[in-house]
Amino acid sequence: MEQPSTLHPWYRRWFGSRSERAARRYLRRHGHQILKCNWQSSSGEIDLITLHHQTIVFVEVRSTEQPTTERPAFSVDERKQKQLSHLAVEFMHRYRLLAYPARFDVILISWPSRRWWPVIEHLPNAFSAKGQFAPFS
């Protein structure tokens, strides 16, 4: 029987949803209050937005079936950081939260075969706001 592949759209959605659920559980256990999941605007989507010690946290979740998180870590490149920076400012402006401190975290999740639970790596303050939004970091 053929194994599902991340090339199949249904599997990518299922795998991504599974990873985001794991990230939410992890963040809650570490004191984050989940504010929004998959927040969207015309510019894109932010996976998770949390509140942690009076700081708004914009979380990008990246996952893999590989035993290491190296590949997903590199996928949060300069272009993605600029997009997330733009979305974060849009979110904070829309909900009148510009007075709050904010940061960008990345959650890397590895789902190695034959394991029931993922390996989760949390990178708090993974990058600063990019592009024209840098003053907001």
Coordinates of N, CA, C and O in Angstrom, one line a residue:
M1 N 0.8 -1.2 0.0 CA 0.0 0.0 0.0 C 0.9 1.2 0.0 O 1.9 1.3 0.7
E2 N 0.5 2.2 -0.8 CA 1.3 3.4 -0.9 C 1.1 4.3 0.3 O 0.0 4.5 0.8
Q3 N 2.2 4.9 0.8 CA 2.1 5.8 2.0 C 1.6 7.1 1.5 O 1.9 7.6 0.4
P4 N 0.8 7.8 2.3 CA 0.4 9.2 1.9 C 1.6 10.1 1.8 O 2.6 9.9 2.5
S5 N 1.5 11.0 0.9 CA 2.6 11.9 0.7 C 2.2 13.3 0.9 O 1.0 13.7 0.8
T6 N 3.1 14.2 1.3 CA 2.8 15.6 1.5 C 2.5 16.3 0.2 O 2.1 17.4 0.1
L7 N 2.7 15.5 -0.9 CA 2.3 16.0 -2.2 C 0.8 16.0 -2.4 O 0.2 16.7 -3.3
H8 N 0.1 15.2 -1.7 CA -1.4 15.1 -1.8 C -2.0 16.2 -0.9 O -1.8 16.3 0.3
P9 N -2.8 17.1 -1.5 CA -3.4 18.2 -0.8 C -4.2 17.8 0.5 O -4.0 18.5 1.5
W10 N -4.9 16.8 0.4 CA -5.7 16.3 1.6 C -4.8 15.9 2.7 O -5.1 16.2 3.9
Y11 N -3.7 15.3 2.4 CA -2.7 14.9 3.4 C -2.0 16.1 4.0 O -1.8 16.1 5.2
R12 N -1.6 17.0 3.2 CA -1.0 18.2 3.7 C -1.9 19.0 4.7 O -1.4 19.4 5.7
R13 N -3.2 19.1 4.3 CA -4.1 19.8 5.2 C -4.2 19.0 6.5 O -4.2 19.6 7.6
W14 N -4.4 17.7 6.5 CA -4.5 16.9 7.7 C -3.2 17.0 8.5 O -3.3 17.2 9.7
F15 N -2.1 16.8 7.9 CA -0.8 16.9 8.6 C -0.6 18.2 9.2 O -0.2 18.3 10.4
G16 N -0.9 19.3 8.5 CA -0.8 20.7 9.0 C -1.7 20.9 10.2 O -1.3 21.5 11.2
S17 N -3.0 20.4 10.1 CA -3.9 20.6 11.2 C -3.4 19.8 12.4 O -3.5 20.3 13.6
R18 N -2.9 18.6 12.2 CA -2.4 17.8 13.3 C -1.3 18.5 14.0 O -1.2 18.6 15.3
S19 N -0.4 19.1 13.2 CA 0.8 19.8 13.8 C 0.3 21.1 14.6 O 0.9 21.4 15.6
E20 N -0.6 21.8 14.0 CA -1.1 23.0 14.7 C -1.8 22.6 16.0 O -1.7 23.4 17.0
R21 N -2.5 21.5 16.1 CA -3.2 21.1 17.3 C -2.1 20.8 18.4 O -2.2 21.1 19.5
A22 N -1.0 20.1 17.9 CA 0.1 19.8 18.8 C 0.8 21.1 19.3 O 1.1 21.2 20.5
A23 N 0.9 22.0 18.4 CA 1.5 23.3 18.8 C 0.6 24.0 19.9 O 1.2 24.6 20.8
R24 N -0.7 24.0 19.7 CA -1.6 24.7 20.6 C -1.5 24.0 22.0 O -1.4 24.7 23.0
R25 N -1.5 22.7 22.0 CA -1.4 22.0 23.3 C -0.1 22.4 24.0 O 0.0 22.7 25.2
Y26 N 1.0 22.4 23.2 CA 2.3 22.7 23.8 C 2.3 24.1 24.4 O 2.8 24.4 25.5
L27 N 1.8 25.1 23.6 CA 1.8 26.5 24.0 C 1.0 26.7 25.3 O 1.4 27.4 26.2
R28 N -0.2 26.0 25.3 CA -1.1 26.2 26.5 C -0.3 25.6 27.7 O -0.4 26.2 28.8
R29 N 0.4 24.5 27.6 CA 1.1 23.9 28.7 C 2.2 24.9 29.2 O 2.7 24.8 30.3
H30 N 2.7 25.8 28.3 CA 3.7 26.7 28.6 C 3.2 28.1 28.9 O 4.0 29.1 28.7
G31 N 1.9 28.2 29.3 CA 1.4 29.5 29.7 C 0.9 30.5 28.7 O 0.6 31.6 29.0
H32 N 0.7 30.0 27.5 CA 0.2 30.9 26.4 C -1.4 30.8 26.4 O -1.9 29.7 26.6
Q33 N -2.0 31.9 26.2 CA -3.5 31.9 26.0 C -3.7 32.1 24.5 O -3.2 33.0 23.9
I34 N -4.4 31.1 23.9 CA -4.6 31.1 22.5 C -5.6 32.2 22.1 O -6.8 32.1 22.7
L35 N -5.3 33.2 21.3 CA -6.2 34.2 20.9 C -6.9 33.9 19.6 O -8.1 34.1 19.4
K36 N -6.1 33.5 18.6 CA -6.6 33.2 17.3 C -5.8 32.0 16.7 O -4.6 31.9 16.9
C37 N -6.6 31.2 15.9 CA -6.0 30.1 15.1 C -6.2 30.4 13.6 O -7.4 30.7 13.3
N38 N -5.2 30.3 12.8 CA -5.4 30.5 11.4 C -6.0 31.8 11.0 O -7.0 31.9 10.3
W39 N -5.5 32.9 11.6 CA -6.1 34.2 11.4 C -5.7 34.6 9.9 O -4.5 34.5 9.5
Q40 N -6.7 35.0 9.2 CA -6.5 35.4 7.8 C -6.9 36.8 7.4 O -7.8 37.3 8.0
S41 N -6.1 37.3 6.4 CA -6.5 38.6 5.8 C -6.2 38.4 4.3 O -5.7 37.3 3.9
S42 N -6.4 39.4 3.6 CA -6.1 39.3 2.1 C -4.6 39.1 1.9 O -4.2 38.7 0.8
S43 N -3.7 39.4 2.9 CA -2.3 39.3 2.7 C -1.7 37.9 3.1 O -0.6 37.6 2.8
G44 N -2.5 37.1 3.7 CA -2.0 35.7 4.1 C -2.7 35.3 5.4 O -3.8 35.7 5.8
E45 N -1.9 34.4 6.1 CA -2.4 33.8 7.3 C -1.4 33.7 8.3 O -0.2 33.4 8.0
I46 N -1.8 33.8 9.6 CA -0.9 33.6 10.7 C -1.4 32.3 11.4 O -2.6 32.3 11.7
D47 N -0.6 31.3 11.6 CA -1.0 30.1 12.2 C -1.7 30.2 13.6 O -2.8 29.8 13.8
L48 N -0.9 30.8 14.5 CA -1.4 31.0 15.9 C -1.1 32.4 16.4 O 0.0 32.9 16.1
I49 N -2.0 33.0 17.1 CA -1.7 34.2 17.8 C -2.1 34.0 19.3 O -3.2 33.5 19.6
T50 N -1.1 34.2 20.1 CA -1.3 34.0 21.6 C -0.9 35.2 22.4 O -0.4 36.2 21.9
L51 N -1.3 35.1 23.7 CA -0.9 36.1 24.6 C -0.1 35.4 25.7 O -0.5 34.4 26.2
H52 N 1.1 35.9 25.9 CA 2.1 35.3 26.8 C 2.7 36.4 27.7 O 3.5 37.2 27.1
H53 N 2.4 36.5 28.9 CA 3.0 37.5 29.8 C 2.8 38.9 29.2 O 3.7 39.7 29.1
Q54 N 1.6 39.2 28.8 CA 1.2 40.5 28.3 C 1.9 40.9 27.0 O 2.0 42.0 26.6
T55 N 2.4 39.9 26.3 CA 3.0 40.1 25.0 C 2.2 39.3 23.9 O 1.8 38.1 24.1
I56 N 1.9 40.0 22.8 CA 1.2 39.3 21.7 C 2.3 38.5 21.0 O 3.3 39.0 20.6
V57 N 2.0 37.2 20.8 CA 2.9 36.3 20.1 C 2.3 35.8 18.8 O 1.3 35.2 18.8
F58 N 3.0 36.0 17.7 CA 2.6 35.5 16.4 C 3.5 34.3 16.2 O 4.7 34.3 16.1
V59 N 2.8 33.1 16.0 CA 3.5 31.9 15.9 C 3.3 31.2 14.5 O 2.2 31.1 14.0
E60 N 4.4 30.9 13.9 CA 4.5 30.1 12.7 C 4.8 28.7 13.0 O 5.8 28.4 13.8
V61 N 4.0 27.8 12.6 CA 4.1 26.4 12.8 C 4.6 25.7 11.6 O 4.0 25.8 10.5
R62 N 5.7 25.0 11.7 CA 6.3 24.2 10.6 C 6.5 22.8 11.0 O 7.0 22.6 12.1
S63 N 6.2 21.9 10.2 CA 6.3 20.5 10.6 C 6.9 19.6 9.4 O 6.9 20.0 8.3
T64 N 7.3 18.4 9.9 CA 7.9 17.5 8.9 C 7.7 16.1 9.4 O 7.5 15.9 10.6
E65 N 7.9 15.1 8.5 CA 7.9 13.7 9.0 C 9.3 13.2 9.2 O 9.5 12.1 9.6
Q66 N 10.3 14.0 8.9 CA 11.7 13.7 9.0 C 12.0 13.7 10.5 O 11.4 14.4 11.3
P67 N 13.1 13.0 10.8 CA 13.5 13.0 12.3 C 14.1 14.3 12.8 O 14.2 14.5 14.0
T68 N 14.5 15.2 11.9 CA 15.0 16.5 12.4 C 14.2 17.6 11.9 O 13.4 17.5 10.9
T69 N 14.3 18.8 12.5 CA 13.5 20.0 12.1 C 14.3 21.0 11.3 O 13.8 22.1 11.1
E70 N 15.4 20.6 10.8 CA 16.3 21.5 10.0 C 15.6 22.0 8.8 O 15.6 23.3 8.6
R71 N 15.0 21.2 8.0 CA 14.3 21.7 6.8 C 13.2 22.6 7.0 O 13.1 23.7 6.4
P72 N 12.2 22.3 8.0 CA 11.2 23.3 8.2 C 11.7 24.6 8.8 O 11.2 25.7 8.5
A73 N 12.8 24.6 9.6 CA 13.4 25.8 10.1 C 13.8 26.7 9.0 O 13.6 27.9 9.1
F74 N 14.5 26.2 8.0 CA 14.9 27.0 6.9 C 13.8 27.6 6.0 O 14.0 28.5 5.3
S75 N 12.6 27.0 6.1 CA 11.5 27.5 5.3 C 10.9 28.8 5.8 O 10.1 29.4 5.1
V76 N 11.3 29.2 7.0 CA 10.8 30.5 7.5 C 11.9 31.5 7.1 O 12.7 32.0 7.9
D77 N 11.9 31.8 5.8 CA 12.9 32.6 5.2 C 12.6 34.1 5.3 O 11.6 34.5 5.8
E78 N 13.4 34.9 4.7 CA 13.2 36.4 4.7 C 11.9 36.8 4.1 O 11.2 37.6 4.7
R79 N 11.5 36.1 3.0 CA 10.2 36.4 2.4 C 9.0 36.1 3.4 O 8.1 37.0 3.6
K80 N 9.1 35.0 4.0 CA 8.0 34.6 5.0 C 8.0 35.5 6.2 O 7.0 35.9 6.7
Q81 N 9.2 35.9 6.7 CA 9.3 36.8 7.8 C 8.7 38.2 7.5 O 8.0 38.8 8.3
K82 N 8.9 38.7 6.2 CA 8.3 39.9 5.8 C 6.8 39.8 5.8 O 6.1 40.7 6.2
Q83 N 6.3 38.7 5.2 CA 4.9 38.5 5.2 C 4.3 38.4 6.6 O 3.2 39.1 6.8
L84 N 4.9 37.7 7.5 CA 4.4 37.6 8.8 C 4.4 39.0 9.5 O 3.5 39.3 10.3
S85 N 5.5 39.7 9.3 CA 5.6 41.1 9.9 C 4.4 42.0 9.4 O 3.8 42.7 10.2
H86 N 4.1 41.9 8.1 CA 3.0 42.7 7.6 C 1.7 42.3 8.2 O 0.9 43.1 8.6
L87 N 1.5 41.0 8.3 CA 0.2 40.4 8.9 C 0.1 40.8 10.3 O -1.0 41.2 10.8
A88 N 1.2 40.8 11.1 CA 1.2 41.1 12.5 C 0.7 42.6 12.7 O -0.1 42.8 13.6
V89 N 1.3 43.5 11.9 CA 0.9 44.9 12.1 C -0.5 45.1 11.7 O -1.3 45.8 12.4
E90 N -0.9 44.4 10.6 CA -2.3 44.5 10.2 C -3.3 44.0 11.4 O -4.3 44.6 11.7
F91 N -2.9 42.8 12.0 CA -3.7 42.3 13.1 C -3.7 43.3 14.3 O -4.8 43.6 14.8
M92 N -2.6 43.8 14.6 CA -2.5 44.7 15.8 C -3.3 46.0 15.5 O -3.9 46.5 16.4
H93 N -3.2 46.5 14.3 CA -3.9 47.7 14.0 C -5.4 47.4 14.0 O -6.2 48.2 14.6
R94 N -5.9 46.3 13.4 CA -7.3 46.0 13.3 C -7.9 45.9 14.7 O -9.0 46.3 14.9
Y95 N -7.2 45.2 15.6 CA -7.7 45.0 17.0 C -7.2 46.0 18.0 O -7.4 45.8 19.2
R96 N -6.6 47.1 17.5 CA -6.2 48.2 18.4 C -5.2 47.7 19.5 O -5.4 48.0 20.7
L97 N -4.2 47.0 19.1 CA -3.3 46.4 20.0 C -1.9 46.9 19.9 O -0.9 46.4 20.4
L98 N -1.7 48.0 19.1 CA -0.4 48.6 18.8 C 0.4 49.0 20.1 O 1.6 49.1 20.0
A99 N -0.3 49.2 21.2 CA 0.5 49.6 22.4 C 1.1 48.3 23.1 O 2.0 48.5 24.0
Y100 N 0.7 47.1 22.7 CA 1.2 45.9 23.3 C 2.6 45.5 22.7 O 2.8 45.7 21.5
P101 N 3.5 45.0 23.5 CA 4.7 44.4 22.9 C 4.3 43.1 22.1 O 3.3 42.5 22.4
A102 N 5.1 42.8 21.1 CA 4.8 41.7 20.3 C 6.1 41.0 19.9 O 7.2 41.6 20.0
R103 N 6.0 39.7 19.6 CA 7.2 39.0 19.1 C 6.7 37.9 18.2 O 5.6 37.6 18.1
F104 N 7.7 37.3 17.5 CA 7.5 36.2 16.5 C 8.2 35.0 17.0 O 9.4 34.9 17.2
D105 N 7.4 33.9 17.2 CA 7.9 32.6 17.6 C 7.7 31.6 16.4 O 6.8 31.8 15.6
V106 N 8.6 30.6 16.4 CA 8.4 29.5 15.4 C 8.4 28.3 16.2 O 9.2 28.0 17.1
I107 N 7.4 27.4 15.9 CA 7.3 26.1 16.5 C 7.6 25.1 15.3 O 7.0 25.1 14.3
L108 N 8.7 24.3 15.6 CA 9.1 23.3 14.6 C 8.7 21.9 15.2 O 9.0 21.6 16.4
I109 N 8.0 21.1 14.4 CA 7.5 19.8 14.8 C 8.0 18.7 13.9 O 7.8 18.8 12.7
S110 N 8.5 17.7 14.5 CA 9.0 16.5 13.8 C 8.1 15.4 14.2 O 7.9 15.1 15.4
W111 N 7.5 14.6 13.2 CA 6.7 13.5 13.5 C 7.5 12.3 12.9 O 7.1 11.7 11.8
P112 N 8.5 11.8 13.5 CA 9.3 10.6 13.0 C 8.4 9.4 13.0 O 7.5 9.3 13.8
S113 N 8.6 8.5 12.1 CA 7.8 7.3 12.0 C 8.0 6.5 13.2 O 9.0 6.5 13.9
R114 N 7.0 5.7 13.5 CA 6.9 4.8 14.7 C 6.9 5.5 16.0 O 7.3 5.0 17.0
R115 N 6.5 6.8 16.0 CA 6.4 7.5 17.3 C 5.0 8.0 17.4 O 4.4 8.5 16.5
W116 N 4.4 7.9 18.6 CA 3.1 8.4 18.9 C 3.0 9.9 19.1 O 2.0 10.5 18.8
W117 N 4.1 10.5 19.6 CA 4.1 11.9 20.0 C 5.2 12.6 19.1 O 6.3 12.0 18.9
P118 N 5.0 13.8 18.8 CA 5.9 14.6 18.0 C 7.1 15.1 18.9 O 7.0 15.2 20.1
V119 N 8.2 15.5 18.2 CA 9.2 16.2 18.8 C 9.0 17.7 18.5 O 8.8 18.0 17.3
I120 N 8.9 18.5 19.6 CA 8.5 19.9 19.4 C 9.7 20.8 19.8 O 10.2 20.6 20.9
E121 N 10.1 21.7 18.9 CA 11.1 22.6 19.2 C 10.5 24.0 19.1 O 9.9 24.4 18.1
H122 N 10.6 24.8 20.2 CA 10.0 26.1 20.3 C 11.1 27.2 20.2 O 12.0 27.1 21.0
L123 N 11.0 28.1 19.2 CA 12.0 29.1 19.1 C 11.3 30.5 19.4 O 10.7 31.1 18.6
P124 N 11.3 30.8 20.7 CA 10.7 32.1 21.1 C 11.6 33.3 20.5 O 12.8 33.2 20.4
N125 N 10.9 34.3 20.1 CA 11.5 35.5 19.5 C 12.5 35.1 18.4 O 13.6 35.5 18.3
A126 N 12.0 34.3 17.5 CA 12.8 33.7 16.4 C 13.3 34.7 15.4 O 14.4 34.5 14.9
F127 N 12.6 35.8 15.2 CA 13.1 36.9 14.3 C 12.4 38.2 14.7 O 11.4 38.2 15.4
S128 N 13.0 39.3 14.2 CA 12.4 40.6 14.5 C 11.6 41.0 13.2 O 11.7 40.4 12.2
A129 N 10.7 41.9 13.4 CA 9.9 42.4 12.3 C 10.8 42.8 11.1 O 11.8 43.4 11.4
K130 N 10.3 42.5 9.9 CA 11.1 42.8 8.7 C 10.5 43.8 7.9 O 9.3 44.1 7.9
G131 N 11.3 44.4 6.9 CA 10.8 45.3 5.9 C 10.4 46.6 6.6 O 10.9 47.1 7.6
Q132 N 9.4 47.2 6.0 CA 8.9 48.5 6.4 C 8.2 48.4 7.8 O 7.9 49.4 8.4
F133 N 8.1 47.2 8.4 CA 7.4 47.0 9.6 C 8.4 46.8 10.8 O 8.1 46.6 11.9
A134 N 9.7 46.9 10.5 CA 10.8 46.8 11.5 C 10.6 47.7 12.7 O 10.9 47.2 13.8
P135 N 10.1 48.9 12.6 CA 10.0 49.7 13.8 C 9.0 49.1 14.8 O 9.1 49.5 16.0
F136 N 8.2 48.2 14.4 CA 7.2 47.6 15.4 C 7.8 46.4 16.1 O 7.2 45.8 16.9
S137 N 9.1 46.0 15.9 CA 9.7 44.9 16.6 C 10.2 45.3 17.9 O 10.4 46.5 18.2

